[in-house]
Coordinates of C-alpha atoms in Angstrom, one line a residue:
X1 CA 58.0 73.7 -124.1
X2 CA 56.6 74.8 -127.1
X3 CA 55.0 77.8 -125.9
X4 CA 58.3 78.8 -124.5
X5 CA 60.5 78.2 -127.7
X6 CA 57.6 80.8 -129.5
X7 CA 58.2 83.6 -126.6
X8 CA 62.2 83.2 -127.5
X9 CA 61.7 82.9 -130.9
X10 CA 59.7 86.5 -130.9
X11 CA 62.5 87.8 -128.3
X12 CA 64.9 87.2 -131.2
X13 CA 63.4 88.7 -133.3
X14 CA 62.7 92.3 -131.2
X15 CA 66.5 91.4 -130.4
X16 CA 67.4 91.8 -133.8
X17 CA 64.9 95.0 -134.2
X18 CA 66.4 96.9 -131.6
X19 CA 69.7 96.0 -132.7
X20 CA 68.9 97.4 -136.1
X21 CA 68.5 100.7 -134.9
X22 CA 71.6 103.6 -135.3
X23 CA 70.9 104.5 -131.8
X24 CA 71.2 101.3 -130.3
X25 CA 74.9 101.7 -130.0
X26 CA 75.6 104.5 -128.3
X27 CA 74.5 103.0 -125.3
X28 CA 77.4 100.5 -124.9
X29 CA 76.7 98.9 -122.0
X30 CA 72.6 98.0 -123.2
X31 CA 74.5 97.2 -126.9
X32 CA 76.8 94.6 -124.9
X33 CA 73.8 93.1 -123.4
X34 CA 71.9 92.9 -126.5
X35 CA 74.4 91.3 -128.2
X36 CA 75.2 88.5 -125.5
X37 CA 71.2 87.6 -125.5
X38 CA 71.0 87.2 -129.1
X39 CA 74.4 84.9 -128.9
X40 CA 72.3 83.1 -125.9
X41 CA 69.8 82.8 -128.0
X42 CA 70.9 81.6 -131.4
X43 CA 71.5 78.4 -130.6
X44 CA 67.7 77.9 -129.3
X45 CA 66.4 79.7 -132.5
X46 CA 68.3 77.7 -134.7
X47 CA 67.5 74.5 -133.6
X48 CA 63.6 75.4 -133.2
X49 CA 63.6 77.1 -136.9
X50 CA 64.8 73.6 -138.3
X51 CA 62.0 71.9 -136.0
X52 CA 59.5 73.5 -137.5
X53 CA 60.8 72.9 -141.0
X54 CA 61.1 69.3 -140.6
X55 CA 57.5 69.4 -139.4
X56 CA 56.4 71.3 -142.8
X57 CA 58.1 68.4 -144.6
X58 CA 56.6 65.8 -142.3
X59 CA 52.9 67.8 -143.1
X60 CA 53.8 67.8 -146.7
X61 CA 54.9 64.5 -147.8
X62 CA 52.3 62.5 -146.2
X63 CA 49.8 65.0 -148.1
X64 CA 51.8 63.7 -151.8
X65 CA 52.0 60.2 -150.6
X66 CA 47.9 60.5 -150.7
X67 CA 48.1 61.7 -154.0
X68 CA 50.9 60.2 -155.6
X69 CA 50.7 56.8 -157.8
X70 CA 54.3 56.6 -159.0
X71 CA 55.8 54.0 -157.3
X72 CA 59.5 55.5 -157.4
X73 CA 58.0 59.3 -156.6
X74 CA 56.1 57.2 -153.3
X75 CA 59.6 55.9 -152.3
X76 CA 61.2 59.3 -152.6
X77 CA 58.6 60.8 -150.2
X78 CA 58.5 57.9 -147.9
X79 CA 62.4 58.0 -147.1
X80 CA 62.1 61.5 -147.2
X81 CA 59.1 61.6 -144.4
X82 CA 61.4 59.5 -142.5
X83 CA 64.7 61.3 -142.4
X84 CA 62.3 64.5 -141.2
X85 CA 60.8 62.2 -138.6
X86 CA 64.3 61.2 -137.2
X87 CA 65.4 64.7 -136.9
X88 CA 62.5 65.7 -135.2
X89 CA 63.0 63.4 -132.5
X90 CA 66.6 64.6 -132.2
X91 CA 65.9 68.3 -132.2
X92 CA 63.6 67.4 -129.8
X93 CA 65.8 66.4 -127.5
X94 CA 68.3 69.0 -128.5
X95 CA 65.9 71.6 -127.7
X96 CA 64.7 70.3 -124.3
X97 CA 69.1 70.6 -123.8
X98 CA 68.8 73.9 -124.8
X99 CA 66.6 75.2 -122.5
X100 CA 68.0 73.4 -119.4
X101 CA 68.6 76.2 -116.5
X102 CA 72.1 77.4 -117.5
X103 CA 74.9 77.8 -114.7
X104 CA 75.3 81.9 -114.3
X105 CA 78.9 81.0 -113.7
X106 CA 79.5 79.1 -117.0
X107 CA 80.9 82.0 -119.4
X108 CA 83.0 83.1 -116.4
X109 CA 87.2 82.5 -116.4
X110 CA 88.4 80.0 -113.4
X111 CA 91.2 80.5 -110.5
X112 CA 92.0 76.7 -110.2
X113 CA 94.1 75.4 -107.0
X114 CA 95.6 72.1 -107.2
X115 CA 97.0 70.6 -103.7
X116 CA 99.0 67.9 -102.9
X117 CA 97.5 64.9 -100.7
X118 CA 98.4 61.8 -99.7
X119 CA 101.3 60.3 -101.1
X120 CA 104.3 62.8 -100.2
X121 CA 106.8 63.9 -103.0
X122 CA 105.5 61.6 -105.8
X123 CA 101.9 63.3 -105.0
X124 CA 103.4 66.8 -105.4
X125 CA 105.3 65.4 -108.7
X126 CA 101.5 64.4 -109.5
X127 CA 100.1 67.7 -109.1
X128 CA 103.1 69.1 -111.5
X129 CA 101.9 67.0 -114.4
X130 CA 98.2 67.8 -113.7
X131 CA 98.9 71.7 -113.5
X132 CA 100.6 71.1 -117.1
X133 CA 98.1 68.8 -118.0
X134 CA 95.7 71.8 -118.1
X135 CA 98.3 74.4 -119.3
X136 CA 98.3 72.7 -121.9
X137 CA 94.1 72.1 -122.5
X138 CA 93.9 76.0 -122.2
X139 CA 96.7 76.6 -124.9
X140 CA 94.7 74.4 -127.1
X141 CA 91.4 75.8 -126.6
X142 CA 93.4 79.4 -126.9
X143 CA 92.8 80.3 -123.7
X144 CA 95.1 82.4 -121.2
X145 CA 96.6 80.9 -118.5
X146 CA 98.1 83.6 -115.5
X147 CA 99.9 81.9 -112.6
X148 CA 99.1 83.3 -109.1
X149 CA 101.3 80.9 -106.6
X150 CA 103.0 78.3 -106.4
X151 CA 104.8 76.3 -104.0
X152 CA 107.3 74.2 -105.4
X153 CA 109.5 71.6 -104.3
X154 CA 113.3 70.6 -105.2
X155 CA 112.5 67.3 -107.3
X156 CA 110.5 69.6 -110.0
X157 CA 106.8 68.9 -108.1
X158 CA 104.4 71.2 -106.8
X159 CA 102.5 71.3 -103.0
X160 CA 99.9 73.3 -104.1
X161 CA 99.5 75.9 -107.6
X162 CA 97.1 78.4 -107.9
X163 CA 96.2 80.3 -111.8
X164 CA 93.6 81.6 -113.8
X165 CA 92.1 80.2 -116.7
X166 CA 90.8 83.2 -119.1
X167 CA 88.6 82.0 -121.7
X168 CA 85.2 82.1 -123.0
X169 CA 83.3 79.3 -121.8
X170 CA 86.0 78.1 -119.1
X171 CA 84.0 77.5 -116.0
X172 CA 81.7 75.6 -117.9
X173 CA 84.1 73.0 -119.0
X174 CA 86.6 72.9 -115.8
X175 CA 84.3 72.8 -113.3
X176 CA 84.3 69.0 -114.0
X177 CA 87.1 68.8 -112.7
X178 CA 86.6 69.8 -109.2
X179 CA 87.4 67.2 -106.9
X180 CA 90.0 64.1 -106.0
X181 CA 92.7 63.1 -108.7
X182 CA 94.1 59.4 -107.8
X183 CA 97.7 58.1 -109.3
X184 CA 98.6 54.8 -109.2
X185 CA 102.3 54.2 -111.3
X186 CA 106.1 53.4 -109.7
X187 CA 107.5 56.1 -108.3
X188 CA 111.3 57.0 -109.7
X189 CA 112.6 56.9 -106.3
X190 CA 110.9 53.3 -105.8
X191 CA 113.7 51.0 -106.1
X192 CA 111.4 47.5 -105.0
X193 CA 109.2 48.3 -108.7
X194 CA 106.4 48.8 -106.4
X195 CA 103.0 50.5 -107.4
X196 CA 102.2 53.9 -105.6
X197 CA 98.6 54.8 -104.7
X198 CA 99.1 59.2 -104.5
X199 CA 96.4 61.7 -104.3
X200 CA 96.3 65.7 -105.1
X201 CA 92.6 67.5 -105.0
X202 CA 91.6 70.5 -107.8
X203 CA 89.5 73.5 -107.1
X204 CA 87.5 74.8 -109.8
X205 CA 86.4 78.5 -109.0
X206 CA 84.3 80.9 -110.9
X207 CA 86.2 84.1 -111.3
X208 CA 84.3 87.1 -109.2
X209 CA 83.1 89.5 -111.5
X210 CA 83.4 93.4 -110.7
X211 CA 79.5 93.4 -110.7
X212 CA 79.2 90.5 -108.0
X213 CA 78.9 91.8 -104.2
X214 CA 81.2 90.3 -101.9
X215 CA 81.9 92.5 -99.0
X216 CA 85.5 92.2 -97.2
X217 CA 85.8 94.2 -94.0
X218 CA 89.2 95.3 -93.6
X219 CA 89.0 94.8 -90.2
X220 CA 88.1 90.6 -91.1
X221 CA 92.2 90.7 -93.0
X222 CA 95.2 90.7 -91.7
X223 CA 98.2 91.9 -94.8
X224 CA 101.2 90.5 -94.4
X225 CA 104.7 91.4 -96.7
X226 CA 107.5 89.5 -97.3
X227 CA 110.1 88.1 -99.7
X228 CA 109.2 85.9 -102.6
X229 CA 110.9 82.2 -101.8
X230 CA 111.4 79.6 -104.2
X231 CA 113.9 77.6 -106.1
X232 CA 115.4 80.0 -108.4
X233 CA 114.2 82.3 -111.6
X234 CA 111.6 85.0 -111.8
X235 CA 109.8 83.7 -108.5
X236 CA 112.7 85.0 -105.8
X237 CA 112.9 88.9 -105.7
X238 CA 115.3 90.5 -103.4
X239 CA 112.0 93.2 -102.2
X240 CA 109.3 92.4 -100.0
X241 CA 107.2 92.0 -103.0
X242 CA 105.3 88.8 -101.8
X243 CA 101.9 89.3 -100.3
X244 CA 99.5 87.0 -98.0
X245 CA 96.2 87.6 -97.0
X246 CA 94.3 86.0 -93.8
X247 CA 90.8 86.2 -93.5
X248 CA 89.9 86.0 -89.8
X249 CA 86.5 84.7 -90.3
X250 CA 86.9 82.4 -92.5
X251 CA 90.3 80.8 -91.6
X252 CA 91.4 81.3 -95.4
X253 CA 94.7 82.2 -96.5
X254 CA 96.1 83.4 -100.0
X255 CA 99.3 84.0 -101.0
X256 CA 100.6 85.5 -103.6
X257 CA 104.4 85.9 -105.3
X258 CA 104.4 85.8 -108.7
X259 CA 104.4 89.5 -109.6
X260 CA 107.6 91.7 -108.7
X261 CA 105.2 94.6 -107.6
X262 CA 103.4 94.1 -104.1
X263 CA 101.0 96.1 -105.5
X264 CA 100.3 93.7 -108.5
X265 CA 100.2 90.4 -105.9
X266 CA 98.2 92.4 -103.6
X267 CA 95.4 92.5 -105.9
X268 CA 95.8 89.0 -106.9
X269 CA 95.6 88.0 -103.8
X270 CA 92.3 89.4 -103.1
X271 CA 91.2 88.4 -106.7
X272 CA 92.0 84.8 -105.4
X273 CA 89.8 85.4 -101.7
X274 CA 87.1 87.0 -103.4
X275 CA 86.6 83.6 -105.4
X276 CA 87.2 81.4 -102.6
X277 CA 84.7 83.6 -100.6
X278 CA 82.0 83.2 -103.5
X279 CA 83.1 79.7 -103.8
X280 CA 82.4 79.3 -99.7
X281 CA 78.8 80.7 -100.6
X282 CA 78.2 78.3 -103.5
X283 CA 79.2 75.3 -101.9
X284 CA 76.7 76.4 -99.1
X285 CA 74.0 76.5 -101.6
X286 CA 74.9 73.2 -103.3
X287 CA 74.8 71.6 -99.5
X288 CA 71.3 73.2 -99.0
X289 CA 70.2 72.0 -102.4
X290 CA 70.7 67.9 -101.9
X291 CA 69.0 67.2 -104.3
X292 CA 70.3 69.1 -106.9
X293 CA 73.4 68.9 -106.0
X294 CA 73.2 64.6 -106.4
X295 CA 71.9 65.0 -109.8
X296 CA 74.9 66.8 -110.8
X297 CA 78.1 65.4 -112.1
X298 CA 80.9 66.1 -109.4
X299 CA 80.5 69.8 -109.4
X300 CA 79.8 70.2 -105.9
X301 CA 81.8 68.0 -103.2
X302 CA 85.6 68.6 -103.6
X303 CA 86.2 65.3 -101.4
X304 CA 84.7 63.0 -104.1
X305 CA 87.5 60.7 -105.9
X306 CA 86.6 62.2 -109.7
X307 CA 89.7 60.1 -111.6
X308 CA 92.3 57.6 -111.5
X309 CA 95.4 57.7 -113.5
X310 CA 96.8 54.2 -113.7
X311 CA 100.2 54.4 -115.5
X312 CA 101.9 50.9 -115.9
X313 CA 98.2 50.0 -117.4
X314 CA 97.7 53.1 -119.6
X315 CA 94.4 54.0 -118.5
X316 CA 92.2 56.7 -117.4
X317 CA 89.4 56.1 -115.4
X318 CA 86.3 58.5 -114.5
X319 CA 84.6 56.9 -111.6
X320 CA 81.1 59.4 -111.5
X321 CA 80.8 58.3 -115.4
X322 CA 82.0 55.1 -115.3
X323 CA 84.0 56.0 -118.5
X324 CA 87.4 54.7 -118.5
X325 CA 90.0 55.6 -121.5
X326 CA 93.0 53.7 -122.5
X327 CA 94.9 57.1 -123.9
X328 CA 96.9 58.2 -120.8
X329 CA 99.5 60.3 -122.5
X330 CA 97.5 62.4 -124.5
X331 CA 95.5 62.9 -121.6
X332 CA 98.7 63.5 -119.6
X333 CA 99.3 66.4 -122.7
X334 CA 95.7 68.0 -122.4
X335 CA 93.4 65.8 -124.7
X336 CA 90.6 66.0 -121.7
X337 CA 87.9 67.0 -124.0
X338 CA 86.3 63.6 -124.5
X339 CA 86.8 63.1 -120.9
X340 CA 84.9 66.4 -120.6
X341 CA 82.0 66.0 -122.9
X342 CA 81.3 62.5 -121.4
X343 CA 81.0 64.9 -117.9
X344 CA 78.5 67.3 -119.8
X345 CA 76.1 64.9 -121.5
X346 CA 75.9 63.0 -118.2
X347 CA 75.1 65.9 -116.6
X348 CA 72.7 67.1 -118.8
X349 CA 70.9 63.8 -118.9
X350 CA 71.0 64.0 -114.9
X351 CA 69.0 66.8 -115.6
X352 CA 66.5 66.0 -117.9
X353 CA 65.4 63.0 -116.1
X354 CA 65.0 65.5 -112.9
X355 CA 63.0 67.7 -115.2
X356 CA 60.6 65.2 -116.7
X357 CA 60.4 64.0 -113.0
X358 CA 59.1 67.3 -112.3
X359 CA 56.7 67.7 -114.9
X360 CA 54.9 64.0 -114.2

């Protein structure tokens, strides 16, 4: 591990060389590059820089301590050697976090699909509140939300909802959330008082990047046009604006209505199957990785029950975590983040252990 934090620490620094020099920027594109590696890196540098220190403190009071009579001055050195000691063993452990294998797809925005499930209107009501349940996660974290369908009902709830999340970091943080949602509260319309078991399932998808191939024959797509339909407002155009895409090969269709151009939906509509095409290809590789794909933390099969939401007891509960939170309306208003960061550190512990497993 060691040897490996030197290497980076001596890319850093030919980072930081290079990006000294005048000429370095006119080349915008190697500039770019340079400058995301030594963000990349920072982090790892950081961390190691303060390892060492504490080392040189370790190395340097136990050389006083053999020279040093004063009682009072011993003490000083001795809780001093032992604060250094401490945070060695934590950077340690930071540092082996650091250089876990990172997700390529982690900086990258999201196109997140909620659908409805079992449970009829009250599960479409469901999805509603979970789509604004992350509207409003992505305002906090100042992140752009863009809405690409939606199929609404007349009670105010959604079948399904398709958007993108634009943000730094976004994929890396909603991908926990890929998989079943489970409400269990009385429904409105309930008249007996009776609790309601509903389900809707989210879709976290890394937004395709302009530099990743995925092919689409146009032969493999059928385009079809038609009017926007809905319940009123900026959805329902009087033009055949609305545009849905059927892959052939695949079996996927998109849909998209948002936009009063067809131009505009088309392309958001094959924004949206050029995700769920990479998406396809992932999940393929998570299948043929097992193993991997067990020692991750609900990342990989979208038919896993992730969460229940238990309203007449207040609670949230994470079932891959076994974290459960007694805080359901902030939760409800986009406070996920402890929710989120419990995913993460579990994850990354799933990980570690693998990795030591490896090494034995």
């Amino acid at each position: 591990m060691f040897d490996k934090l030197e290497d980076l620490l001596h890319r850093f620094e030919e980072i930081l060389n290079e990006l000294n020099e005048p000429t370095v920027a006119e080349n915008q594109a190697r500039f770019r590059a340079l400058m995301k590696e030594q963000s990349d890196l920072t982090p790892i540098v950081e961390a190691y820089k303060e390892y060492k220190k504490c080392n040189e403190t370790v190395a340097d009071s136990l050389s006083l301590l053999d020279s040093e009579s004063d009682e009072e001055m011993r003490e000083m050195l001795k809780e001093e050697l032992n604060e250094a000691k401490k945070r060695i063993e934590e950077l340690e452990t930071e540092l082996k976090v650091l250089l876990l294998p990172k997700d390529p797809n982690d900086e990258k925005n999201v196109i997140v699909e909620i659908r409805a499930g079992a449970g009829g209107d009250e599960a479409a009501l469901f999805a509603a509140e979970i789509y604004r349940m992350y509207v409003h996660y992505a305002e906090g974290r100042r992140w752009k939300v863009e809405l690409l369908n939606v199929d609404e009902i007349g009670i105010g709830g959604m079948k399904e909802v398709q958007f993108v999340i634009t943000g730094q970091g976004a994929y890396s943080r909603m991908k926990y959330e890929s998989g079943v949602h489970r409400v269990q509260r009385v429904p409105e319309t309930e008249s007996g008082g009776r609790i309601h078991t509903s389900t809707i399932s989210v879709a976290v998808m890394p937004e395709v990047d302009e530099d990743i191939d995925i092919v689409i024959d146009e032969k493999d797509i059928r385009v079809d046009v038609m009017r926007a339909s809905g319940n009123g407002g900026q959805c329902v155009n009087t033009t055949d604006s609305a545009v849905r895409l059927t892959h052939y090969p695949t079996g996927i269709v998109v849909y998209s209505q948002t936009e009063k151009s067809q131009l505009q939906n088309k392309a958001k509509a094959f924004a949206l199957l050029k995700s769920k095409l990479y998406d396809m290809e992932q999940q393929q590789r998570h299948d043929a990785e097992a193993e991997l794909r067990r020692s991750q933390i609900g990342t990989g099969d979208r038919s896993e029950k992730i969460r229940t939401y238990n309203f007449p007891q207040g609670r949230v509960t994470d079932h891959r975590i076994n974290l459960t939170l007694y805080k359901l309306d902030k939760i409800m208003n986009g406070d996920i983040d402890e929710i989120l960061d419990a995913c993460i550190s579990a994850d990354q512990a799933a990980k570690l252990v693998r990795m030591n497993g490896e090494n034995v």
